[in-house]
Amino acid sequence: MTQANVLVEYRGPVAWLTLNRANSLNALSVDLIGELRAAIREIAVAKQVRAIVLTAGGRAFCAGANLKEVLAGLDDADTQKGDFLDAIGATFQALRDLPKPVIGGLNGITVAGGLELAMCCDVLIAGESARIGDAHSNFGVFPGAGGAAVLPCRIGLANAKYLLFSGQSLPARELMRMGLVQEVVGDDALEARLHEFSQLLATKSPLVLSQMKRVANASIEMTQVEALKQELAVLREHLKSNDAAEGLAAFGEKRKPVFTGT
């Protein structure tokens, strides 16, 4: 029986995606990317899913792309699997575009394409022993899925250049100091913390979280004035929703709200 490259598990309102190529440090292969894209499509339309956890098995979150498959994809224009680089880009963008919060759980080595995959998540929680870096410069390879294009927005230009140029991998706590990682917990506590935090998000209004994610992401490319105008416009429309009415009613009645996402 062929082993799945990506495991999909539904834990109530939370979908868990686990990279399952531990023997190869969860390197991005054509098959893994295909399975991840299929899982993202499935989750995007699953109404019961209110949050997603992306993590991995073994001692690495992801050690980057399988360079042999990258080169094969460039050399063989007739391959039925298509251009591997385009497939990675499309899959990562689909993950960024999910209208639901995505929590990344970094359990170990997170470099190159693994770092780029991690940056597709909205929130990152790392295990204490996780080491994170870009690493492309170590092999004379240019990043192609966010290393140079997205990392400066996440940790600042100088910090991004430091990681990109040096190729070094740093402890998770250093990346938390730079702003990439939001929490660092003991390795044995990582899964429990991911469960706890994802379940917390699942109690929120899915409509609010979706709109927050959309406006926050868009604000990066706007002036502050433009972003504030968009925020106010979304608020005016949101006040017409059932979730807004439920939240205000629950506040007045001193009870926990029950949101439907409408």
PDB file of C-alpha atoms in Angstrom:
ATOM      1  CA  MET A   1       0.000   0.000   0.000  1.00  0.00           C
ATOM      2  CA  THR A   2       1.343   3.450  -0.938  1.00  0.00           C
ATOM      3  CA  GLN A   3       1.921   5.687   2.052  1.00  0.00           C
ATOM      4  CA  ALA A   4       0.205   9.078   1.972  1.00  0.00           C
ATOM      5  CA  ASN A   5       2.563  12.030   1.780  1.00  0.00           C
ATOM      6  CA  VAL A   6       0.064  14.271   3.577  1.00  0.00           C
ATOM      7  CA  LEU A   7      -2.205  13.036   6.346  1.00  0.00           C
ATOM      8  CA  VAL A   8      -5.570  14.773   6.774  1.00  0.00           C
ATOM      9  CA  GLU A   9      -7.394  14.484  10.078  1.00  0.00           C
ATOM     10  CA  TYR A  10     -10.502  16.293  11.262  1.00  0.00           C
ATOM     11  CA  ARG A  11     -10.543  16.991  14.980  1.00  0.00           C
ATOM     12  CA  GLY A  12     -13.953  18.562  15.406  1.00  0.00           C
ATOM     13  CA  PRO A  13     -13.852  22.021  13.797  1.00  0.00           C
ATOM     14  CA  VAL A  14     -10.096  21.864  13.179  1.00  0.00           C
ATOM     15  CA  ALA A  15      -8.422  20.189  10.186  1.00  0.00           C
ATOM     16  CA  TRP A  16      -4.922  18.843  10.814  1.00  0.00           C
ATOM     17  CA  LEU A  17      -2.559  18.496   7.859  1.00  0.00           C
ATOM     18  CA  THR A  18       0.588  16.508   8.642  1.00  0.00           C
ATOM     19  CA  LEU A  19       3.489  16.181   6.211  1.00  0.00           C
ATOM     20  CA  ASN A  20       4.321  12.485   6.212  1.00  0.00           C
ATOM     21  CA  ARG A  21       7.719  12.015   4.572  1.00  0.00           C
ATOM     22  CA  ALA A  22       9.796  11.797   7.750  1.00  0.00           C
ATOM     23  CA  ASN A  23      12.498   9.656   6.128  1.00  0.00           C
ATOM     24  CA  SER A  24      13.270  12.482   3.698  1.00  0.00           C
ATOM     25  CA  LEU A  25      12.804  15.262   6.279  1.00  0.00           C
ATOM     26  CA  ASN A  26       9.434  16.022   4.655  1.00  0.00           C
ATOM     27  CA  ALA A  27      11.127  17.401   1.548  1.00  0.00           C
ATOM     28  CA  LEU A  28       8.690  18.846  -0.978  1.00  0.00           C
ATOM     29  CA  SER A  29       8.156  16.340  -3.777  1.00  0.00           C
ATOM     30  CA  VAL A  30       5.784  16.413  -6.741  1.00  0.00           C
ATOM     31  CA  ASP A  31       3.536  13.899  -5.017  1.00  0.00           C
ATOM     32  CA  LEU A  32       3.547  15.707  -1.665  1.00  0.00           C
ATOM     33  CA  ILE A  33       2.683  19.023  -3.298  1.00  0.00           C
ATOM     34  CA  GLY A  34      -0.142  17.383  -5.253  1.00  0.00           C
ATOM     35  CA  GLU A  35      -1.600  15.840  -2.108  1.00  0.00           C
ATOM     36  CA  LEU A  36      -1.246  19.085  -0.170  1.00  0.00           C
ATOM     37  CA  ARG A  37      -3.066  21.024  -2.902  1.00  0.00           C
ATOM     38  CA  ALA A  38      -5.884  18.452  -2.926  1.00  0.00           C
ATOM     39  CA  ALA A  39      -6.192  18.674   0.865  1.00  0.00           C
ATOM     40  CA  ILE A  40      -6.358  22.475   0.723  1.00  0.00           C
ATOM     41  CA  ARG A  41      -9.158  22.301  -1.856  1.00  0.00           C
ATOM     42  CA  GLU A  42     -11.077  19.870   0.347  1.00  0.00           C
ATOM     43  CA  ILE A  43     -10.679  21.983   3.461  1.00  0.00           C
ATOM     44  CA  ALA A  44     -11.583  25.233   1.708  1.00  0.00           C
ATOM     45  CA  VAL A  45     -15.155  24.026   1.096  1.00  0.00           C
ATOM     46  CA  ALA A  46     -15.583  22.046   4.343  1.00  0.00           C
ATOM     47  CA  LYS A  47     -18.068  24.198   6.253  1.00  0.00           C
ATOM     48  CA  GLN A  48     -17.354  22.486   9.574  1.00  0.00           C
ATOM     49  CA  VAL A  49     -13.665  23.483   9.459  1.00  0.00           C
ATOM     50  CA  ARG A  50     -12.938  26.738  11.254  1.00  0.00           C
ATOM     51  CA  ALA A  51      -9.156  26.480  11.647  1.00  0.00           C
ATOM     52  CA  ILE A  52      -6.278  24.509  10.123  1.00  0.00           C
ATOM     53  CA  VAL A  53      -3.115  23.155  11.733  1.00  0.00           C
ATOM     54  CA  LEU A  54      -0.175  22.404   9.430  1.00  0.00           C
ATOM     55  CA  THR A  55       2.591  20.339  10.982  1.00  0.00           C
ATOM     56  CA  ALA A  56       4.835  17.385  10.189  1.00  0.00           C
ATOM     57  CA  GLY A  57       6.034  14.036  11.450  1.00  0.00           C
ATOM     58  CA  GLY A  58       9.609  13.181  12.380  1.00  0.00           C
ATOM     59  CA  ARG A  59      12.463  15.527  13.211  1.00  0.00           C
ATOM     60  CA  ALA A  60      11.753  18.127  10.530  1.00  0.00           C
ATOM     61  CA  PHE A  61       8.877  20.341   9.562  1.00  0.00           C
ATOM     62  CA  CYS A  62      10.286  20.543   6.050  1.00  0.00           C
ATOM     63  CA  ALA A  63      13.857  20.603   4.748  1.00  0.00           C
ATOM     64  CA  GLY A  64      12.908  22.268   1.460  1.00  0.00           C
ATOM     65  CA  ALA A  65      12.204  21.056  -2.047  1.00  0.00           C
ATOM     66  CA  ASN A  66      13.587  17.887  -3.579  1.00  0.00           C
ATOM     67  CA  LEU A  67      16.171  19.543  -5.841  1.00  0.00           C
ATOM     68  CA  LYS A  68      16.344  16.523  -8.157  1.00  0.00           C
ATOM     69  CA  GLU A  69      12.643  16.948  -8.951  1.00  0.00           C
ATOM     70  CA  VAL A  70      13.068  20.697  -9.400  1.00  0.00           C
ATOM     71  CA  LEU A  71      15.826  20.121 -11.969  1.00  0.00           C
ATOM     72  CA  ALA A  72      13.888  17.311 -13.658  1.00  0.00           C
ATOM     73  CA  GLY A  73      10.873  19.564 -13.992  1.00  0.00           C
ATOM     74  CA  LEU A  74      12.991  22.236 -15.666  1.00  0.00           C
ATOM     75  CA  ASP A  75      14.688  19.786 -18.028  1.00  0.00           C
ATOM     76  CA  ASP A  76      11.637  17.787 -19.075  1.00  0.00           C
ATOM     77  CA  ALA A  77       9.069  20.119 -20.615  1.00  0.00           C
ATOM     78  CA  ASP A  78       6.861  17.168 -21.567  1.00  0.00           C
ATOM     79  CA  THR A  79       6.535  15.688 -18.097  1.00  0.00           C
ATOM     80  CA  GLN A  80       2.965  14.806 -17.228  1.00  0.00           C
ATOM     81  CA  LYS A  81       3.533  16.116 -13.725  1.00  0.00           C
ATOM     82  CA  GLY A  82       3.996  19.651 -15.081  1.00  0.00           C
ATOM     83  CA  ASP A  83       6.340  22.336 -13.859  1.00  0.00           C
ATOM     84  CA  PHE A  84       7.222  21.560 -10.250  1.00  0.00           C
ATOM     85  CA  LEU A  85       8.069  25.167  -9.437  1.00  0.00           C
ATOM     86  CA  ASP A  86       4.696  26.385 -10.698  1.00  0.00           C
ATOM     87  CA  ALA A  87       2.972  23.640  -8.714  1.00  0.00           C
ATOM     88  CA  ILE A  88       4.729  24.719  -5.516  1.00  0.00           C
ATOM     89  CA  GLY A  89       3.844  28.362  -6.125  1.00  0.00           C
ATOM     90  CA  ALA A  90       0.190  27.610  -6.823  1.00  0.00           C
ATOM     91  CA  THR A  91      -0.129  25.348  -3.793  1.00  0.00           C
ATOM     92  CA  PHE A  92       1.506  27.845  -1.453  1.00  0.00           C
ATOM     93  CA  GLN A  93      -0.765  30.612  -2.765  1.00  0.00           C
ATOM     94  CA  ALA A  94      -3.820  28.409  -2.219  1.00  0.00           C
ATOM     95  CA  LEU A  95      -2.719  27.961   1.398  1.00  0.00           C
ATOM     96  CA  ARG A  96      -2.246  31.717   1.847  1.00  0.00           C
ATOM     97  CA  ASP A  97      -5.661  32.365   0.306  1.00  0.00           C
ATOM     98  CA  LEU A  98      -7.593  30.004   2.564  1.00  0.00           C
ATOM     99  CA  PRO A  99     -10.310  32.139   4.207  1.00  0.00           C
ATOM    100  CA  LYS A 100      -9.651  30.376   7.506  1.00  0.00           C
ATOM    101  CA  PRO A 101      -6.774  30.780   9.975  1.00  0.00           C
ATOM    102  CA  VAL A 102      -3.819  28.475   9.365  1.00  0.00           C
ATOM    103  CA  ILE A 103      -1.549  27.648  12.302  1.00  0.00           C
ATOM    104  CA  GLY A 104       1.873  26.228  11.529  1.00  0.00           C
ATOM    105  CA  GLY A 105       3.505  23.864  14.002  1.00  0.00           C
ATOM    106  CA  LEU A 106       7.276  23.813  13.467  1.00  0.00           C
ATOM    107  CA  ASN A 107       8.593  20.626  15.011  1.00  0.00           C
ATOM    108  CA  GLY A 108      12.193  20.629  13.812  1.00  0.00           C
ATOM    109  CA  ILE A 109      14.295  21.562  10.773  1.00  0.00           C
ATOM    110  CA  THR A 110      12.529  24.301   8.802  1.00  0.00           C
ATOM    111  CA  VAL A 111      14.667  25.566   5.933  1.00  0.00           C
ATOM    112  CA  ALA A 112      14.464  26.789   2.336  1.00  0.00           C
ATOM    113  CA  GLY A 113      11.132  25.632   0.895  1.00  0.00           C
ATOM    114  CA  GLY A 114      10.165  24.615   4.405  1.00  0.00           C
ATOM    115  CA  LEU A 115      10.559  28.195   5.599  1.00  0.00           C
ATOM    116  CA  GLU A 116       8.590  29.388   2.574  1.00  0.00           C
ATOM    117  CA  LEU A 117       5.823  26.905   3.397  1.00  0.00           C
ATOM    118  CA  ALA A 118       5.811  28.034   7.027  1.00  0.00           C
ATOM    119  CA  MET A 119       5.360  31.642   5.906  1.00  0.00           C
ATOM    120  CA  CYS A 120       2.095  30.654   4.217  1.00  0.00           C
ATOM    121  CA  CYS A 121       0.655  30.156   7.719  1.00  0.00           C
ATOM    122  CA  ASP A 122      -1.017  32.966   9.645  1.00  0.00           C
ATOM    123  CA  VAL A 123       0.452  32.030  13.028  1.00  0.00           C
ATOM    124  CA  LEU A 124       3.558  29.978  13.817  1.00  0.00           C
ATOM    125  CA  ILE A 125       4.155  27.989  16.991  1.00  0.00           C
ATOM    126  CA  ALA A 126       7.505  26.203  17.219  1.00  0.00           C
ATOM    127  CA  GLY A 127       9.018  23.500  19.357  1.00  0.00           C
ATOM    128  CA  GLU A 128      12.026  24.502  21.444  1.00  0.00           C
ATOM    129  CA  SER A 129      14.480  22.488  19.325  1.00  0.00           C
ATOM    130  CA  ALA A 130      13.245  23.779  15.961  1.00  0.00           C
ATOM    131  CA  ARG A 131      15.874  25.447  13.809  1.00  0.00           C
ATOM    132  CA  ILE A 132      14.776  27.791  11.068  1.00  0.00           C
ATOM    133  CA  GLY A 133      16.585  29.371   8.124  1.00  0.00           C
ATOM    134  CA  ASP A 134      16.572  30.007   4.398  1.00  0.00           C
ATOM    135  CA  ALA A 135      19.606  27.910   3.290  1.00  0.00           C
ATOM    136  CA  HIS A 136      19.263  28.601  -0.458  1.00  0.00           C
ATOM    137  CA  SER A 137      22.599  30.434  -0.550  1.00  0.00           C
ATOM    138  CA  ASN A 138      24.350  27.332   0.789  1.00  0.00           C
ATOM    139  CA  PHE A 139      23.637  25.562  -2.507  1.00  0.00           C
ATOM    140  CA  GLY A 140      23.821  28.490  -4.902  1.00  0.00           C
ATOM    141  CA  VAL A 141      20.073  28.322  -5.417  1.00  0.00           C
ATOM    142  CA  PHE A 142      17.698  31.280  -5.585  1.00  0.00           C
ATOM    143  CA  PRO A 143      14.447  31.051  -3.580  1.00  0.00           C
ATOM    144  CA  GLY A 144      11.268  30.831  -5.628  1.00  0.00           C
ATOM    145  CA  ALA A 145       8.321  30.667  -3.232  1.00  0.00           C
ATOM    146  CA  GLY A 146       8.743  33.579  -0.858  1.00  0.00           C
ATOM    147  CA  GLY A 147      12.274  33.482   0.545  1.00  0.00           C
ATOM    148  CA  ALA A 148      13.307  36.838  -0.930  1.00  0.00           C
ATOM    149  CA  ALA A 149       9.831  38.143  -1.754  1.00  0.00           C
ATOM    150  CA  VAL A 150       7.939  37.494   1.498  1.00  0.00           C
ATOM    151  CA  LEU A 151      10.523  37.104   4.267  1.00  0.00           C
ATOM    152  CA  PRO A 152      11.357  40.858   4.438  1.00  0.00           C
ATOM    153  CA  CYS A 153       7.682  41.588   5.145  1.00  0.00           C
ATOM    154  CA  ARG A 154       7.674  39.056   7.972  1.00  0.00           C
ATOM    155  CA  ILE A 155      10.905  39.890   9.816  1.00  0.00           C
ATOM    156  CA  GLY A 156      12.174  43.169   8.337  1.00  0.00           C
ATOM    157  CA  LEU A 157      14.618  43.804   5.527  1.00  0.00           C
ATOM    158  CA  ALA A 158      17.879  43.590   7.499  1.00  0.00           C
ATOM    159  CA  ASN A 159      16.872  40.398   9.333  1.00  0.00           C
ATOM    160  CA  ALA A 160      15.732  38.843   6.051  1.00  0.00           C
ATOM    161  CA  LYS A 161      19.045  39.655   4.370  1.00  0.00           C
ATOM    162  CA  TYR A 162      20.887  38.175   7.341  1.00  0.00           C
ATOM    163  CA  LEU A 163      19.074  34.855   6.917  1.00  0.00           C
ATOM    164  CA  LEU A 164      19.154  34.888   3.122  1.00  0.00           C
ATOM    165  CA  PHE A 165      22.824  35.798   2.735  1.00  0.00           C
ATOM    166  CA  SER A 166      24.233  33.631   5.526  1.00  0.00           C
ATOM    167  CA  GLY A 167      22.219  30.483   4.879  1.00  0.00           C
ATOM    168  CA  GLN A 168      22.323  29.859   8.615  1.00  0.00           C
ATOM    169  CA  SER A 169      19.595  28.135  10.607  1.00  0.00           C
ATOM    170  CA  LEU A 170      18.741  29.772  13.915  1.00  0.00           C
ATOM    171  CA  PRO A 171      16.939  28.554  17.046  1.00  0.00           C
ATOM    172  CA  ALA A 172      13.199  29.122  17.083  1.00  0.00           C
ATOM    173  CA  ARG A 173      13.511  31.690  19.861  1.00  0.00           C
ATOM    174  CA  GLU A 174      15.689  33.873  17.621  1.00  0.00           C
ATOM    175  CA  LEU A 175      12.972  33.814  14.965  1.00  0.00           C
ATOM    176  CA  MET A 176      10.410  34.684  17.623  1.00  0.00           C
ATOM    177  CA  ARG A 177      12.542  37.713  18.510  1.00  0.00           C
ATOM    178  CA  MET A 178      12.488  38.707  14.832  1.00  0.00           C
ATOM    179  CA  GLY A 179       8.721  38.319  14.671  1.00  0.00           C
ATOM    180  CA  LEU A 180       8.368  35.272  12.435  1.00  0.00           C
ATOM    181  CA  VAL A 181       7.358  32.847  15.198  1.00  0.00           C
ATOM    182  CA  GLN A 182       4.657  33.801  17.696  1.00  0.00           C
ATOM    183  CA  GLU A 183       5.247  31.148  20.369  1.00  0.00           C
ATOM    184  CA  VAL A 184       7.963  28.673  21.331  1.00  0.00           C
ATOM    185  CA  VAL A 185       7.018  25.745  23.555  1.00  0.00           C
ATOM    186  CA  GLY A 186       8.678  22.557  24.731  1.00  0.00           C
ATOM    187  CA  ASP A 187       8.913  19.922  22.024  1.00  0.00           C
ATOM    188  CA  ASP A 188       6.684  17.552  23.986  1.00  0.00           C
ATOM    189  CA  ALA A 189       4.086  20.310  24.448  1.00  0.00           C
ATOM    190  CA  LEU A 190       3.852  21.381  20.790  1.00  0.00           C
ATOM    191  CA  GLU A 191       0.926  19.219  19.712  1.00  0.00           C
ATOM    192  CA  ALA A 192      -1.080  20.074  22.833  1.00  0.00           C
ATOM    193  CA  ARG A 193      -0.485  23.793  22.324  1.00  0.00           C
ATOM    194  CA  LEU A 194      -1.469  23.574  18.651  1.00  0.00           C
ATOM    195  CA  HIS A 195      -4.664  21.788  19.689  1.00  0.00           C
ATOM    196  CA  GLU A 196      -5.425  24.331  22.406  1.00  0.00           C
ATOM    197  CA  PHE A 197      -4.846  27.376  20.208  1.00  0.00           C
ATOM    198  CA  SER A 198      -6.688  25.993  17.173  1.00  0.00           C
ATOM    199  CA  GLN A 199      -9.680  25.070  19.323  1.00  0.00           C
ATOM    200  CA  LEU A 200      -9.695  28.610  20.708  1.00  0.00           C
ATOM    201  CA  LEU A 201      -9.853  30.047  17.194  1.00  0.00           C
ATOM    202  CA  ALA A 202     -12.655  27.627  16.328  1.00  0.00           C
ATOM    203  CA  THR A 203     -14.867  29.317  18.947  1.00  0.00           C
ATOM    204  CA  LYS A 204     -14.591  32.694  17.207  1.00  0.00           C
ATOM    205  CA  SER A 205     -16.827  33.955  14.434  1.00  0.00           C
ATOM    206  CA  PRO A 206     -15.495  32.368  11.237  1.00  0.00           C
ATOM    207  CA  LEU A 207     -16.858  35.366   9.360  1.00  0.00           C
ATOM    208  CA  VAL A 208     -14.864  37.790  11.492  1.00  0.00           C
ATOM    209  CA  LEU A 209     -11.649  35.750  11.246  1.00  0.00           C
ATOM    210  CA  SER A 210     -11.989  35.451   7.482  1.00  0.00           C
ATOM    211  CA  GLN A 211     -12.530  39.188   7.072  1.00  0.00           C
ATOM    212  CA  MET A 212      -9.712  40.012   9.488  1.00  0.00           C
ATOM    213  CA  LYS A 213      -7.337  37.804   7.514  1.00  0.00           C
ATOM    214  CA  ARG A 214      -8.373  39.328   4.188  1.00  0.00           C
ATOM    215  CA  VAL A 215      -8.075  42.951   5.343  1.00  0.00           C
ATOM    216  CA  ALA A 216      -4.829  42.382   7.265  1.00  0.00           C
ATOM    217  CA  ASN A 217      -3.206  40.666   4.278  1.00  0.00           C
ATOM    218  CA  ALA A 218      -4.338  43.394   1.893  1.00  0.00           C
ATOM    219  CA  SER A 219      -3.112  46.171   4.208  1.00  0.00           C
ATOM    220  CA  ILE A 220       0.522  45.229   3.496  1.00  0.00           C
ATOM    221  CA  GLU A 221       0.206  46.692  -0.006  1.00  0.00           C
ATOM    222  CA  MET A 222      -1.867  49.749   0.986  1.00  0.00           C
ATOM    223  CA  THR A 223      -1.235  53.092   2.586  1.00  0.00           C
ATOM    224  CA  GLN A 224      -2.575  53.396   6.123  1.00  0.00           C
ATOM    225  CA  VAL A 225      -5.344  55.686   4.902  1.00  0.00           C
ATOM    226  CA  GLU A 226      -6.434  53.152   2.288  1.00  0.00           C
ATOM    227  CA  ALA A 227      -6.316  50.286   4.773  1.00  0.00           C
ATOM    228  CA  LEU A 228      -8.399  52.205   7.313  1.00  0.00           C
ATOM    229  CA  LYS A 229     -11.023  52.992   4.682  1.00  0.00           C
ATOM    230  CA  GLN A 230     -11.255  49.330   3.738  1.00  0.00           C
ATOM    231  CA  GLU A 231     -11.490  48.292   7.394  1.00  0.00           C
ATOM    232  CA  LEU A 232     -14.361  50.705   8.027  1.00  0.00           C
ATOM    233  CA  ALA A 233     -16.201  49.531   4.892  1.00  0.00           C
ATOM    234  CA  VAL A 234     -15.905  45.907   5.979  1.00  0.00           C
ATOM    235  CA  LEU A 235     -17.135  46.791   9.483  1.00  0.00           C
ATOM    236  CA  ARG A 236     -20.233  48.553   8.126  1.00  0.00           C
ATOM    237  CA  GLU A 237     -21.111  45.496   6.073  1.00  0.00           C
ATOM    238  CA  HIS A 238     -20.255  43.084   8.877  1.00  0.00           C
ATOM    239  CA  LEU A 239     -22.676  44.796  11.279  1.00  0.00           C
ATOM    240  CA  LYS A 240     -25.496  43.448   9.082  1.00  0.00           C
ATOM    241  CA  SER A 241     -24.419  39.824   9.705  1.00  0.00           C
ATOM    242  CA  ASN A 242     -25.926  37.230  12.023  1.00  0.00           C
ATOM    243  CA  ASP A 243     -22.569  36.756  13.755  1.00  0.00           C
ATOM    244  CA  ALA A 244     -22.404  40.442  14.673  1.00  0.00           C
ATOM    245  CA  ALA A 245     -25.933  40.311  16.082  1.00  0.00           C
ATOM    246  CA  GLU A 246     -25.153  37.121  18.008  1.00  0.00           C
ATOM    247  CA  GLY A 247     -21.943  38.533  19.448  1.00  0.00           C
ATOM    248  CA  LEU A 248     -23.634  41.708  20.681  1.00  0.00           C
ATOM    249  CA  ALA A 249     -26.588  39.762  22.057  1.00  0.00           C
ATOM    250  CA  ALA A 250     -24.300  37.358  23.920  1.00  0.00           C
ATOM    251  CA  PHE A 251     -22.372  40.275  25.387  1.00  0.00           C
ATOM    252  CA  GLY A 252     -25.582  41.854  26.669  1.00  0.00           C
ATOM    253  CA  GLU A 253     -26.864  38.552  28.042  1.00  0.00           C
ATOM    254  CA  LYS A 254     -23.511  37.647  29.608  1.00  0.00           C
ATOM    255  CA  ARG A 255     -23.207  34.312  27.814  1.00  0.00           C
ATOM    256  CA  LYS A 256     -20.843  32.726  25.326  1.00  0.00           C
ATOM    257  CA  PRO A 257     -21.777  33.462  21.708  1.00  0.00           C
ATOM    258  CA  VAL A 258     -22.561  30.694  19.243  1.00  0.00           C
ATOM    259  CA  PHE A 259     -21.388  31.793  15.817  1.00  0.00           C
ATOM    260  CA  THR A 260     -22.612  30.340  12.518  1.00  0.00           C
ATOM    261  CA  GLY A 261     -20.364  32.188  10.087  1.00  0.00           C
ATOM    262  CA  THR A 262     -23.241  34.064   8.459  1.00  0.00           C
TER     263      THR A 262
END
